[in-house]
Amino acid sequence: MDGRELVRSMWVFGRVRGPRALRSVWRRRRADAAALPERGPERARVPGRVVGVEPLPGGGIVRFARSELRVCVTVGAAVFWGWDGAEVSPSYAVAGEVPEPDTRVVLEPDTEGGWRVVAERVTVAVSRDGAVEVRTPGGVVLRRELPPRWWEPVGGGGARWVQRSEVPADARFFGLGGRAAGPRLPDGSYRLWNSDPRGAFGPETDPLYITMPVQWVVADAGTHMAFYDCTWDGRVSLREGEEGAGSGHDRPGLSEVRMSGGPLRCWVLVGSPARIAYGWAQLTGAPAVPPSWALGPQHARWGFGSAKEVRRVVAGYRERGLPLSALHLDIDHYDGHRVFTVDRERFPDLPGLAAELRGQGVRLVSIVDPAVKAEPGGAVYEGGARVGARGAFVRDARGDAVRGVVWPGECVYPDFTDPLVREWWGGLYAERLEQGFSGVWHDMNEPVSFTPFGDMTLPRSARHALEGRGGDHREAHNVYGLAMARAGYEGLARLRPDERPFLFSRSGWAGMQRYGGTWSGDVATGWPGLRASLALVLGMGLCGVPYSGPDVGGFDGHPSAELYLRWFQLGAWLPLFRTHAAIDAGRREPWEFGPEVLEHARAALEERERLRPYFVTLARLARMTGAPYVRPVWWSAPEDRLLRDCGDAFLLGDALLVAPVLARGVERRAVRLPRGRWYDVATGRAYEGPGLVLVDAPLSRIPVLARAGAVVPVRGADGAVELEVWAPPPGRAGGGLVVRDAGDGWERAEVERYVSRWQGDEVRVERVTDEGVVAVGPEGVRVRGLRGAD
């Protein structure tokens, strides 16, 4: 902990009544000591040699001397294996029905006493001592899982385990949830335990709020995703490989997953990035589509303080002609920080304020924390005590409600792994809707209990329902935020069935995209924090959560005008575009940084609004295909090694490449292009990829390039959707998909497909329908890039 973090920690500690936090820590340690005795001596175990097999649909069971392995290839070519009887369910990640096995494949003998399953797009080979290889149809190894090892207490109890894997020497690692050091993960160790970093964080901070055992591995041999479906505390250690020079041997890349408990089971998806994303969405659930207004610019601050200040800020946007879609109220609008209340002195008529702002096109969004103040007579506290036979709150091994210290003081925590509690909690959002809020953001849901030192979480011995199975916090911790998001999303859908819920969450786990998105959390103000913002959005997109964004400007501190503007320009091209800051970090309205920043921010806002139809399209396509809005530049060309190492730019859908400025004083920057022709959208100049080009990046804008042939839906001057078409190279064609805004309900969206091609000396646009190809007239079509198309 550095000096700044120590000061911030003590400030937080003091704000929430230090002695109570100390008592909370003491109670936690005492409870764990009583309910989680020392493991004592342990016995190591490995699978041993094969002793038999049992064929089953999609694969079968391979039995070893001291363990057994279930292997199954599903209809969608996803590969599942589980050791020691681990099955696909129960799982917090897998959505809906368990994928059907591919009955066309069978378990058959392999070489040297092993067994294999051969499917259309993947082969799985199991060696006689328990190694598992995932191969391409041509036999190239994508991933080799070495025989696992377990450590079991001699006196009985759950085993901890380690799984080591080898990948090709040229492979690069991505994913693992929200990692500030990405998007390409450097060699090192990454913890799997959702954590509040105790203040603002930078690229060196790990872990953060969302950790997922989800690895993307990109290599010449192919791309694959590996997901270890275990919610327990663990670590992933990564080491990139090294290719042998001359006649030297390759050193494979290594991955080591260590878990403190839970099942050893894994899913692997192979293929192109688009195919993997689709398979992941089929397995863990399609991403929720935010209402269209949530794709516009949003503004938040911890410390608006009053309805008067809210009106002042909104008026500031309106008077300066700046678009604003939503304004977020933080914990200071609550009465004593107590959830589902309102400070009537500061906000005497919150429903009236919400209606007034909605008339101006601005929605109100409310923060919701999970911690409930433990106060007799409190409506939420007393209501929770009446839920089910034991009440709604997490309990310790003796049956008493676990208490921690958060913003309201001493608090208890709803057990969102109990369906009855989720239903009760979801019903409480009626109060938020009655106050006029249009959406919510979940905070502090790792969950957090303040302490001046150590892990700010609940006792590991705390008891949870876990959908009726029962278990403790070691298993429930990482899915606490996911289960809370489910409670909120389902509650909002019940309470307002004609509108899609708007919800995003600071913490979560694999599958959280079913209920909404996320944001960066308390990213540190500074150039490293700006770079971390991009890494987080890219990493979360690869892990299946396409709607996310950072606190523009950073959460703490006071950004310089240049830093704020560069952050603002980046945020304008990300799915969740929201300014936000801590209570002591000053104002973050664009006009607070001077007239030059204001004008450049205005241009970024106007471009975001012009591209709103494109963001609507990306949101709908994300639900249909699983593809994130924001993608690594290697997305369409994972075989390009140089693109795998590029972490300072990104693709926005298929059409645009965005190259933000991530360092002070930059006015020109290098941009690595995928193959094909790309146009600078500001100048129209054409560049040929693959390759590295130098592009102007004046303070007024960041470089954005459009793919030749792309058809992009934009908002025209009259508000109607227009097609912006970038000329394809001579003799080539292009195209794009368009999904028009069907409203904020559950309407079925229609996908329109367009192609662009040269016809004589003109670029023509045609719509492809089931009945055939229909030419699109010049009205509503704007062709760009003609000067650079020759």
Tab-separated table of C-alpha atoms in Angstrom, residues 121-547:
chain	number	residue	atom	x	y	z
A	121	ARG	CA	-14.148	-28.889	-35.502
A	122	VAL	CA	-12.113	-30.248	-32.603
A	123	THR	CA	-10.401	-33.366	-31.314
A	124	VAL	CA	-9.973	-34.132	-27.609
A	125	ALA	CA	-7.312	-36.662	-26.656
A	126	VAL	CA	-6.872	-38.131	-23.154
A	127	SER	CA	-3.540	-39.770	-22.387
A	128	ARG	CA	-3.167	-42.902	-20.277
A	129	ASP	CA	-1.974	-40.803	-17.283
A	130	GLY	CA	-4.628	-38.075	-17.441
A	131	ALA	CA	-3.282	-35.361	-19.754
A	132	VAL	CA	-5.959	-33.743	-21.947
A	133	GLU	CA	-5.134	-32.288	-25.351
A	134	VAL	CA	-7.364	-30.056	-27.468
A	135	ARG	CA	-6.389	-30.334	-31.122
A	136	THR	CA	-7.477	-28.833	-34.407
A	137	PRO	CA	-9.044	-31.184	-36.969
A	138	GLY	CA	-5.583	-31.328	-38.542
A	139	GLY	CA	-4.037	-32.575	-35.330
A	140	VAL	CA	-2.286	-29.386	-34.187
A	141	VAL	CA	-2.329	-29.057	-30.391
A	142	LEU	CA	-3.991	-25.867	-29.147
A	143	ARG	CA	-3.860	-26.685	-25.438
A	144	ARG	CA	-2.392	-29.513	-23.389
A	145	GLU	CA	-3.688	-29.946	-19.854
A	146	LEU	CA	-1.172	-31.878	-17.797
A	147	PRO	CA	-2.502	-34.429	-15.289
A	148	PRO	CA	-4.042	-32.447	-12.403
A	149	ARG	CA	-3.046	-32.728	-8.777
A	150	TRP	CA	-5.231	-32.559	-5.669
A	151	TRP	CA	-4.337	-32.009	-1.987
A	152	GLU	CA	-6.854	-33.554	0.400
A	153	PRO	CA	-6.834	-33.122	4.199
A	154	VAL	CA	-5.937	-36.386	5.880
A	155	GLY	CA	-8.734	-35.794	8.363
A	156	GLY	CA	-11.305	-35.254	5.605
A	157	GLY	CA	-12.642	-32.208	3.790
A	158	GLY	CA	-12.594	-30.586	0.384
A	159	ALA	CA	-9.547	-30.782	-1.839
A	160	ARG	CA	-7.602	-27.924	-3.311
A	161	TRP	CA	-6.164	-28.465	-6.759
A	162	VAL	CA	-3.783	-27.277	-9.431
A	163	GLN	CA	-4.099	-27.598	-13.196
A	164	ARG	CA	-1.084	-26.816	-15.367
A	165	SER	CA	-1.447	-26.301	-19.105
A	166	GLU	CA	0.815	-25.797	-22.093
A	167	VAL	CA	-0.009	-23.650	-25.128
A	168	PRO	CA	1.969	-22.899	-28.319
A	169	ALA	CA	5.202	-20.945	-27.964
A	170	ASP	CA	3.838	-17.983	-29.935
A	171	ALA	CA	0.569	-17.749	-27.973
A	172	ARG	CA	-0.645	-14.626	-26.186
A	173	PHE	CA	-3.012	-14.628	-23.184
A	174	PHE	CA	-6.079	-12.394	-22.753
A	175	GLY	CA	-9.138	-12.253	-20.497
A	176	LEU	CA	-9.414	-13.232	-16.793
A	177	GLY	CA	-12.104	-10.587	-16.271
A	178	GLY	CA	-11.294	-6.971	-15.493
A	179	ARG	CA	-7.490	-6.701	-15.478
A	180	ALA	CA	-5.917	-3.252	-15.543
A	181	ALA	CA	-2.662	-4.602	-16.966
A	182	GLY	CA	-4.203	-5.940	-20.198
A	183	PRO	CA	-5.494	-6.438	-22.730
A	184	ARG	CA	-2.550	-8.774	-23.483
A	185	LEU	CA	-1.781	-10.247	-20.087
A	186	PRO	CA	1.899	-10.035	-19.159
A	187	ASP	CA	3.684	-12.873	-17.406
A	188	GLY	CA	2.678	-13.008	-13.767
A	189	SER	CA	0.160	-14.200	-11.219
A	190	TYR	CA	-3.494	-13.095	-11.209
A	191	ARG	CA	-5.801	-13.681	-8.286
A	192	LEU	CA	-9.355	-14.961	-8.721
A	193	TRP	CA	-11.076	-13.155	-5.850
A	194	ASN	CA	-13.319	-10.145	-6.545
A	195	SER	CA	-11.827	-7.285	-4.556
A	196	ASP	CA	-12.235	-3.617	-3.764
A	197	PRO	CA	-8.660	-2.341	-4.218
A	198	ARG	CA	-9.082	0.010	-1.213
A	199	GLY	CA	-8.944	3.190	-3.253
A	200	ALA	CA	-8.097	4.232	-6.771
A	201	PHE	CA	-6.128	1.736	-8.846
A	202	GLY	CA	-3.749	1.709	-11.777
A	203	PRO	CA	-2.323	-0.855	-14.212
A	204	GLU	CA	-0.254	-2.501	-11.471
A	205	THR	CA	-3.239	-3.245	-9.205
A	206	ASP	CA	-4.582	-6.801	-9.037
A	207	PRO	CA	-7.112	-8.186	-8.346
A	208	LEU	CA	-9.994	-5.821	-9.044
A	209	TYR	CA	-13.758	-6.002	-8.825
A	210	ILE	CA	-14.443	-8.671	-11.461
A	211	THR	CA	-12.246	-11.738	-11.781
A	212	MET	CA	-13.116	-14.613	-14.081
A	213	PRO	CA	-11.269	-17.878	-14.756
A	214	VAL	CA	-11.723	-17.210	-18.488
A	215	GLN	CA	-8.628	-17.363	-20.700
A	216	TRP	CA	-8.341	-16.401	-24.335
A	217	VAL	CA	-5.291	-17.885	-26.044
A	218	VAL	CA	-4.357	-16.541	-29.490
A	219	ALA	CA	-1.690	-18.375	-31.489
A	220	ASP	CA	-0.723	-19.185	-35.053
A	221	ALA	CA	-2.279	-22.632	-34.661
A	222	GLY	CA	-5.642	-21.120	-33.778
A	223	THR	CA	-7.603	-19.295	-31.113
A	224	HIS	CA	-9.346	-20.857	-28.142
A	225	MET	CA	-11.026	-19.929	-24.867
A	226	ALA	CA	-10.686	-21.975	-21.672
A	227	PHE	CA	-13.082	-21.468	-18.764
A	228	TYR	CA	-12.537	-23.205	-15.421
A	229	ASP	CA	-16.016	-23.245	-13.922
A	230	CYS	CA	-15.065	-22.882	-10.259
A	231	THR	CA	-16.051	-19.919	-8.089
A	232	TRP	CA	-13.533	-20.479	-5.287
A	233	ASP	CA	-10.539	-18.300	-4.465
A	234	GLY	CA	-7.621	-19.071	-6.725
A	235	ARG	CA	-4.701	-17.870	-8.788
A	236	VAL	CA	-3.776	-18.046	-12.430
A	237	SER	CA	-0.076	-17.847	-13.266
A	238	LEU	CA	0.850	-17.144	-16.869
A	239	ARG	CA	4.127	-17.363	-18.725
A	240	GLU	CA	4.393	-16.753	-22.439
A	241	GLY	CA	6.442	-19.223	-24.437
A	242	GLU	CA	9.506	-18.681	-26.535
A	243	GLU	CA	10.229	-19.973	-30.008
A	244	GLY	CA	13.511	-21.730	-30.480
A	245	ALA	CA	16.106	-19.998	-32.633
A	246	GLY	CA	17.661	-22.006	-35.441
A	247	SER	CA	17.389	-25.659	-34.520
A	248	GLY	CA	16.491	-24.909	-30.892
A	249	HIS	CA	13.373	-26.263	-29.280
A	250	ASP	CA	10.303	-24.156	-28.616
A	251	ARG	CA	9.461	-23.414	-24.994
A	252	PRO	CA	5.663	-23.652	-24.673
A	253	GLY	CA	3.589	-21.050	-22.955
A	254	LEU	CA	2.374	-22.080	-19.517
A	255	SER	CA	-0.801	-21.546	-17.548
A	256	GLU	CA	-1.230	-22.723	-13.972
A	257	VAL	CA	-4.604	-22.536	-12.239
A	258	ARG	CA	-4.602	-23.093	-8.470
A	259	MET	CA	-7.932	-23.279	-6.651
A	260	SER	CA	-8.486	-23.479	-2.906
A	261	GLY	CA	-11.476	-25.767	-3.420
A	262	GLY	CA	-14.432	-26.509	-5.631
A	263	PRO	CA	-14.873	-28.652	-8.722
A	264	LEU	CA	-12.196	-29.127	-11.351
A	265	ARG	CA	-14.127	-28.709	-14.561
A	266	CYS	CA	-13.400	-26.838	-17.741
A	267	TRP	CA	-15.002	-25.642	-20.958
A	268	VAL	CA	-12.968	-25.008	-24.101
A	269	LEU	CA	-14.245	-23.212	-27.206
A	270	VAL	CA	-12.209	-23.162	-30.410
A	271	GLY	CA	-12.413	-21.350	-33.734
A	272	SER	CA	-12.380	-17.775	-34.938
A	273	PRO	CA	-12.895	-15.044	-32.296
A	274	ALA	CA	-16.406	-14.461	-33.634
A	275	ARG	CA	-17.250	-18.164	-33.363
A	276	ILE	CA	-15.868	-18.346	-29.821
A	277	ALA	CA	-17.855	-15.277	-28.750
A	278	TYR	CA	-21.012	-16.785	-30.179
A	279	GLY	CA	-20.381	-20.094	-28.439
A	280	TRP	CA	-19.685	-18.321	-25.143
A	281	ALA	CA	-22.973	-16.401	-25.388
A	282	GLN	CA	-24.816	-19.637	-26.181
A	283	LEU	CA	-23.257	-21.236	-23.113
A	284	THR	CA	-23.474	-18.406	-20.556
A	285	GLY	CA	-26.334	-16.308	-21.890
A	286	ALA	CA	-26.877	-13.534	-24.397
A	287	PRO	CA	-25.884	-10.018	-23.285
A	288	ALA	CA	-28.682	-7.771	-22.104
A	289	VAL	CA	-29.458	-4.901	-24.472
A	290	PRO	CA	-29.364	-1.523	-22.715
A	291	PRO	CA	-32.176	0.903	-23.498
A	292	SER	CA	-31.184	3.173	-26.353
A	293	TRP	CA	-30.909	6.234	-24.099
A	294	ALA	CA	-28.179	4.424	-22.124
A	295	LEU	CA	-26.008	4.518	-25.257
A	296	GLY	CA	-25.793	8.300	-24.983
A	297	PRO	CA	-23.537	10.483	-22.775
A	298	GLN	CA	-24.041	10.178	-19.012
A	299	HIS	CA	-22.806	12.223	-16.076
A	300	ALA	CA	-22.209	11.246	-12.451
A	301	ARG	CA	-20.527	12.584	-9.359
A	302	TRP	CA	-20.203	11.404	-5.808
A	303	GLY	CA	-21.367	14.557	-4.097
A	304	PHE	CA	-24.023	16.396	-6.124
A	305	GLY	CA	-25.415	17.068	-2.688
A	306	SER	CA	-28.786	18.549	-3.582
A	307	ALA	CA	-31.513	18.855	-6.187
A	308	LYS	CA	-30.333	22.419	-6.784
A	309	GLU	CA	-26.892	21.212	-7.825
A	310	VAL	CA	-28.398	18.542	-10.095
A	311	ARG	CA	-30.486	21.206	-11.841
A	312	ARG	CA	-27.420	23.434	-12.173
A	313	VAL	CA	-25.409	20.721	-13.892
A	314	VAL	CA	-28.203	19.718	-16.269
A	315	ALA	CA	-28.833	23.383	-17.082
A	316	GLY	CA	-25.125	23.769	-17.815
A	317	TYR	CA	-25.324	21.063	-20.450
A	318	ARG	CA	-28.511	22.482	-21.952
A	319	GLU	CA	-27.324	26.102	-22.030
A	320	ARG	CA	-24.148	25.102	-23.831
A	321	GLY	CA	-25.959	22.871	-26.293
A	322	LEU	CA	-24.278	19.698	-25.040
A	323	PRO	CA	-26.197	16.419	-25.285
A	324	LEU	CA	-26.852	14.514	-22.049
A	325	SER	CA	-28.846	11.289	-21.718
A	326	ALA	CA	-28.610	10.441	-18.020
A	327	LEU	CA	-27.441	11.750	-14.686
A	328	HIS	CA	-26.424	9.388	-11.872
A	329	LEU	CA	-27.016	9.987	-8.162
A	330	ASP	CA	-24.443	8.494	-5.791
A	331	ILE	CA	-24.800	7.551	-2.104
A	332	ASP	CA	-25.049	11.181	-0.960
A	333	HIS	CA	-28.707	11.351	-2.082
A	334	TYR	CA	-29.662	8.666	0.466
A	335	ASP	CA	-30.782	9.419	4.008
A	336	GLY	CA	-27.734	8.535	6.081
A	337	HIS	CA	-26.399	6.387	3.218
A	338	ARG	CA	-29.217	3.879	3.833
A	339	VAL	CA	-30.265	2.077	0.673
A	340	PHE	CA	-33.805	2.659	-0.686
A	341	THR	CA	-34.215	5.965	1.140
A	342	VAL	CA	-34.022	9.653	0.159
A	343	ASP	CA	-32.554	12.629	1.996
A	344	ARG	CA	-35.696	14.788	2.023
A	345	GLU	CA	-33.853	17.942	2.988
A	346	ARG	CA	-31.521	17.827	-0.005
A	347	PHE	CA	-34.025	16.230	-2.394
A	348	PRO	CA	-37.476	17.328	-1.169
A	349	ASP	CA	-39.291	16.170	-4.332
A	350	LEU	CA	-37.186	13.580	-6.094
A	351	PRO	CA	-40.057	12.238	-8.282
A	352	GLY	CA	-40.771	15.788	-9.404
A	353	LEU	CA	-37.103	16.361	-10.189
A	354	ALA	CA	-36.958	13.123	-12.190
A	355	ALA	CA	-40.058	14.058	-14.183
A	356	GLU	CA	-38.679	17.537	-14.841
A	357	LEU	CA	-35.382	16.180	-16.140
A	358	ARG	CA	-37.054	13.472	-18.185
A	359	GLY	CA	-38.994	16.213	-19.930
A	360	GLN	CA	-35.600	17.587	-20.961
A	361	GLY	CA	-34.445	14.189	-22.229
A	362	VAL	CA	-32.336	13.331	-19.159
A	363	ARG	CA	-32.939	10.146	-17.130
A	364	LEU	CA	-31.990	9.668	-13.497
A	365	VAL	CA	-29.984	6.586	-12.500
A	366	SER	CA	-29.583	5.495	-8.874
A	367	ILE	CA	-26.729	3.783	-7.084
A	368	VAL	CA	-27.750	0.709	-5.071
A	369	ASP	CA	-25.420	-0.895	-2.525
A	370	PRO	CA	-26.166	-4.344	-1.052
A	371	ALA	CA	-25.307	-3.560	2.584
A	372	VAL	CA	-28.382	-2.912	4.762
A	373	LYS	CA	-28.013	-0.832	7.912
A	374	ALA	CA	-28.586	-3.056	10.932
A	375	GLU	CA	-31.106	-0.833	12.695
A	376	PRO	CA	-34.220	-2.062	14.505
A	377	GLY	CA	-37.230	-0.423	12.907
A	378	GLY	CA	-35.524	0.113	9.566
A	379	ALA	CA	-37.912	-0.878	6.783
A	380	VAL	CA	-35.402	-2.876	4.720
A	381	TYR	CA	-33.758	-4.455	7.764
A	382	GLU	CA	-37.049	-5.527	9.304
A	383	GLY	CA	-38.452	-6.668	5.952
A	384	GLY	CA	-35.390	-8.806	5.314
A	385	ALA	CA	-35.745	-10.471	8.707
A	386	ARG	CA	-39.155	-11.807	7.624
A	387	VAL	CA	-37.954	-13.465	4.400
A	388	GLY	CA	-38.175	-17.246	4.531
A	389	ALA	CA	-37.521	-19.243	7.657
A	390	ARG	CA	-34.122	-17.723	8.489
A	391	GLY	CA	-34.367	-14.216	7.102
A	392	ALA	CA	-32.682	-12.675	4.092
A	393	PHE	CA	-29.211	-12.016	5.433
A	394	VAL	CA	-25.964	-13.937	5.249
A	395	ARG	CA	-25.375	-15.817	8.507
A	396	ASP	CA	-22.422	-17.256	10.337
A	397	ALA	CA	-21.960	-20.877	11.377
A	398	ARG	CA	-23.938	-20.246	14.602
A	399	GLY	CA	-26.919	-18.850	12.713
A	400	ASP	CA	-26.411	-15.171	13.542
A	401	ALA	CA	-26.521	-12.523	10.820
A	402	VAL	CA	-23.028	-11.551	9.715
A	403	ARG	CA	-22.282	-7.887	10.348
A	404	GLY	CA	-19.814	-5.619	8.630
A	405	VAL	CA	-19.198	-1.900	8.355
A	406	VAL	CA	-20.018	0.039	5.191
A	407	TRP	CA	-21.172	3.610	4.508
A	408	PRO	CA	-24.317	3.537	6.729
A	409	GLY	CA	-22.326	2.056	9.639
A	410	GLU	CA	-22.925	-1.451	10.928
A	411	CYS	CA	-24.642	-3.479	8.203
A	412	VAL	CA	-25.963	-6.901	7.271
A	413	TYR	CA	-25.810	-8.461	3.814
A	414	PRO	CA	-28.617	-10.056	1.776
A	415	ASP	CA	-27.849	-13.583	0.622
A	416	PHE	CA	-28.493	-13.262	-3.108
A	417	THR	CA	-27.709	-16.942	-3.643
A	418	ASP	CA	-31.163	-17.650	-2.154
A	419	PRO	CA	-34.027	-17.385	-4.713
A	420	LEU	CA	-36.411	-16.077	-2.035
A	421	VAL	CA	-33.994	-13.293	-1.166
A	422	ARG	CA	-33.543	-12.347	-4.822
A	423	GLU	CA	-37.307	-12.083	-5.233
A	424	TRP	CA	-37.632	-9.948	-2.087
A	425	TRP	CA	-34.723	-7.684	-3.046
A	426	GLY	CA	-35.970	-7.255	-6.606
A	427	GLY	CA	-39.299	-6.062	-5.225
A	428	LEU	CA	-37.553	-3.291	-3.306
A	429	TYR	CA	-36.655	-1.584	-6.601
A	430	ALA	CA	-40.279	-0.443	-6.752
A	431	GLU	CA	-39.214	2.354	-4.401
A	432	ARG	CA	-36.498	3.439	-6.878
A	433	LEU	CA	-38.988	3.471	-9.742
A	434	GLU	CA	-41.469	5.453	-7.657
A	435	GLN	CA	-38.753	8.034	-7.064
A	436	GLY	CA	-38.477	8.416	-10.833
A	437	PHE	CA	-35.250	6.542	-11.520
A	438	SER	CA	-34.870	4.883	-14.914
A	439	GLY	CA	-32.021	2.551	-14.026
A	440	VAL	CA	-29.564	1.466	-11.337
A	441	TRP	CA	-25.895	0.848	-10.845
A	442	HIS	CA	-24.725	-1.652	-8.251
A	443	ASP	CA	-21.739	-0.679	-6.143
A	444	MET	CA	-19.776	-2.171	-3.200
A	445	ASN	CA	-21.042	-5.631	-4.126
A	446	GLU	CA	-17.810	-7.656	-4.055
A	447	PRO	CA	-19.143	-7.485	-1.215
A	448	VAL	CA	-17.239	-4.955	0.920
A	449	SER	CA	-16.867	-4.647	4.665
A	450	PHE	CA	-14.501	-1.828	5.598
A	451	THR	CA	-11.343	-2.583	7.504
A	452	PRO	CA	-8.147	-0.554	7.956
A	453	PHE	CA	-6.103	-3.533	6.772
A	454	GLY	CA	-6.447	-6.859	5.024
A	455	ASP	CA	-9.192	-8.258	2.823
A	456	MET	CA	-12.308	-6.054	2.872
A	457	THR	CA	-14.863	-8.824	2.645
A	458	LEU	CA	-17.090	-11.082	4.732
A	459	PRO	CA	-15.916	-14.011	6.876
A	460	ARG	CA	-15.052	-16.962	4.685
A	461	SER	CA	-17.032	-19.141	7.054
A	462	ALA	CA	-20.237	-17.132	6.451
A	463	ARG	CA	-23.074	-19.372	5.318
A	464	HIS	CA	-24.961	-18.995	2.014
A	465	ALA	CA	-27.952	-20.783	0.504
A	466	LEU	CA	-26.260	-21.409	-2.863
A	467	GLU	CA	-29.594	-22.251	-4.498
A	468	GLY	CA	-30.467	-24.705	-1.714
A	469	ARG	CA	-27.192	-26.664	-1.778
A	470	GLY	CA	-25.700	-24.728	1.115
A	471	GLY	CA	-22.089	-23.653	1.441
A	472	ASP	CA	-19.877	-20.899	2.719
A	473	HIS	CA	-18.451	-17.622	1.526
A	474	ARG	CA	-15.400	-19.248	-0.012
A	475	GLU	CA	-17.689	-20.570	-2.742
A	476	ALA	CA	-20.199	-17.702	-2.792
A	477	HIS	CA	-17.930	-14.656	-2.712
A	478	ASN	CA	-17.134	-14.381	-6.407
A	479	VAL	CA	-20.768	-14.830	-7.498
A	480	TYR	CA	-22.238	-12.441	-4.918
A	481	GLY	CA	-22.316	-9.503	-7.349
A	482	LEU	CA	-23.612	-11.732	-10.157
A	483	ALA	CA	-26.503	-12.953	-7.999
A	484	MET	CA	-27.276	-9.393	-6.905
A	485	ALA	CA	-27.382	-8.298	-10.552
A	486	ARG	CA	-29.817	-11.106	-11.252
A	487	ALA	CA	-32.034	-9.998	-8.361
A	488	GLY	CA	-32.062	-6.398	-9.577
A	489	TYR	CA	-32.569	-7.212	-13.243
A	490	GLU	CA	-35.398	-9.671	-12.657
A	491	GLY	CA	-37.018	-7.318	-10.175
A	492	LEU	CA	-36.962	-4.393	-12.591
A	493	ALA	CA	-38.313	-6.598	-15.380
A	494	ARG	CA	-41.234	-7.653	-13.158
A	495	LEU	CA	-41.966	-4.164	-11.932
A	496	ARG	CA	-41.768	-2.470	-15.341
A	497	PRO	CA	-42.419	-5.272	-17.844
A	498	ASP	CA	-42.706	-3.010	-20.886
A	499	GLU	CA	-39.154	-1.641	-20.594
A	500	ARG	CA	-35.755	-3.315	-20.736
A	501	PRO	CA	-33.976	-2.843	-17.398
A	502	PHE	CA	-30.898	-0.658	-17.265
A	503	LEU	CA	-28.411	-2.060	-14.777
A	504	PHE	CA	-24.650	-2.205	-14.493
A	505	SER	CA	-22.603	-3.628	-11.670
A	506	ARG	CA	-19.158	-3.086	-10.174
A	507	SER	CA	-18.702	-6.770	-9.367
A	508	GLY	CA	-19.797	-9.950	-11.071
A	509	TRP	CA	-18.673	-13.221	-12.586
A	510	ALA	CA	-18.970	-15.271	-15.759
A	511	GLY	CA	-22.479	-14.824	-17.141
A	512	MET	CA	-23.090	-11.372	-15.671
A	513	GLN	CA	-23.807	-10.037	-19.170
A	514	ARG	CA	-27.265	-11.620	-18.886
A	515	TYR	CA	-28.242	-8.864	-16.476
A	516	GLY	CA	-26.345	-5.818	-17.732
A	517	GLY	CA	-22.865	-4.357	-17.881
A	518	THR	CA	-20.129	-2.955	-15.708
A	519	TRP	CA	-17.772	-0.018	-15.349
A	520	SER	CA	-14.160	0.411	-14.380
A	521	GLY	CA	-14.706	1.275	-10.734
A	522	ASP	CA	-12.333	3.655	-8.998
A	523	VAL	CA	-9.650	3.997	-11.667
A	524	ALA	CA	-6.860	6.371	-10.632
A	525	THR	CA	-6.641	9.799	-12.220
A	526	GLY	CA	-3.510	9.866	-14.362
A	527	TRP	CA	-2.210	8.696	-17.706
A	528	PRO	CA	-1.665	5.126	-16.433
A	529	GLY	CA	-5.303	5.090	-15.303
A	530	LEU	CA	-6.390	6.184	-18.772
A	531	ARG	CA	-4.515	3.261	-20.304
A	532	ALA	CA	-5.994	0.888	-17.706
A	533	SER	CA	-9.480	2.070	-18.703
A	534	LEU	CA	-9.044	0.738	-22.204
A	535	ALA	CA	-7.562	-2.544	-20.964
A	536	LEU	CA	-10.564	-3.142	-18.716
A	537	VAL	CA	-13.156	-2.553	-21.440
A	538	LEU	CA	-11.335	-4.830	-23.891
A	539	GLY	CA	-10.864	-7.563	-21.277
A	540	MET	CA	-14.478	-7.504	-20.158
A	541	GLY	CA	-15.666	-7.660	-23.760
A	542	LEU	CA	-13.611	-10.791	-24.362
A	543	CYS	CA	-15.151	-12.309	-21.218
A	544	GLY	CA	-18.636	-11.795	-22.630
A	545	VAL	CA	-19.575	-8.429	-21.056
A	546	PRO	CA	-19.861	-5.996	-23.987
A	547	TYR	CA	-21.383	-2.970	-22.206
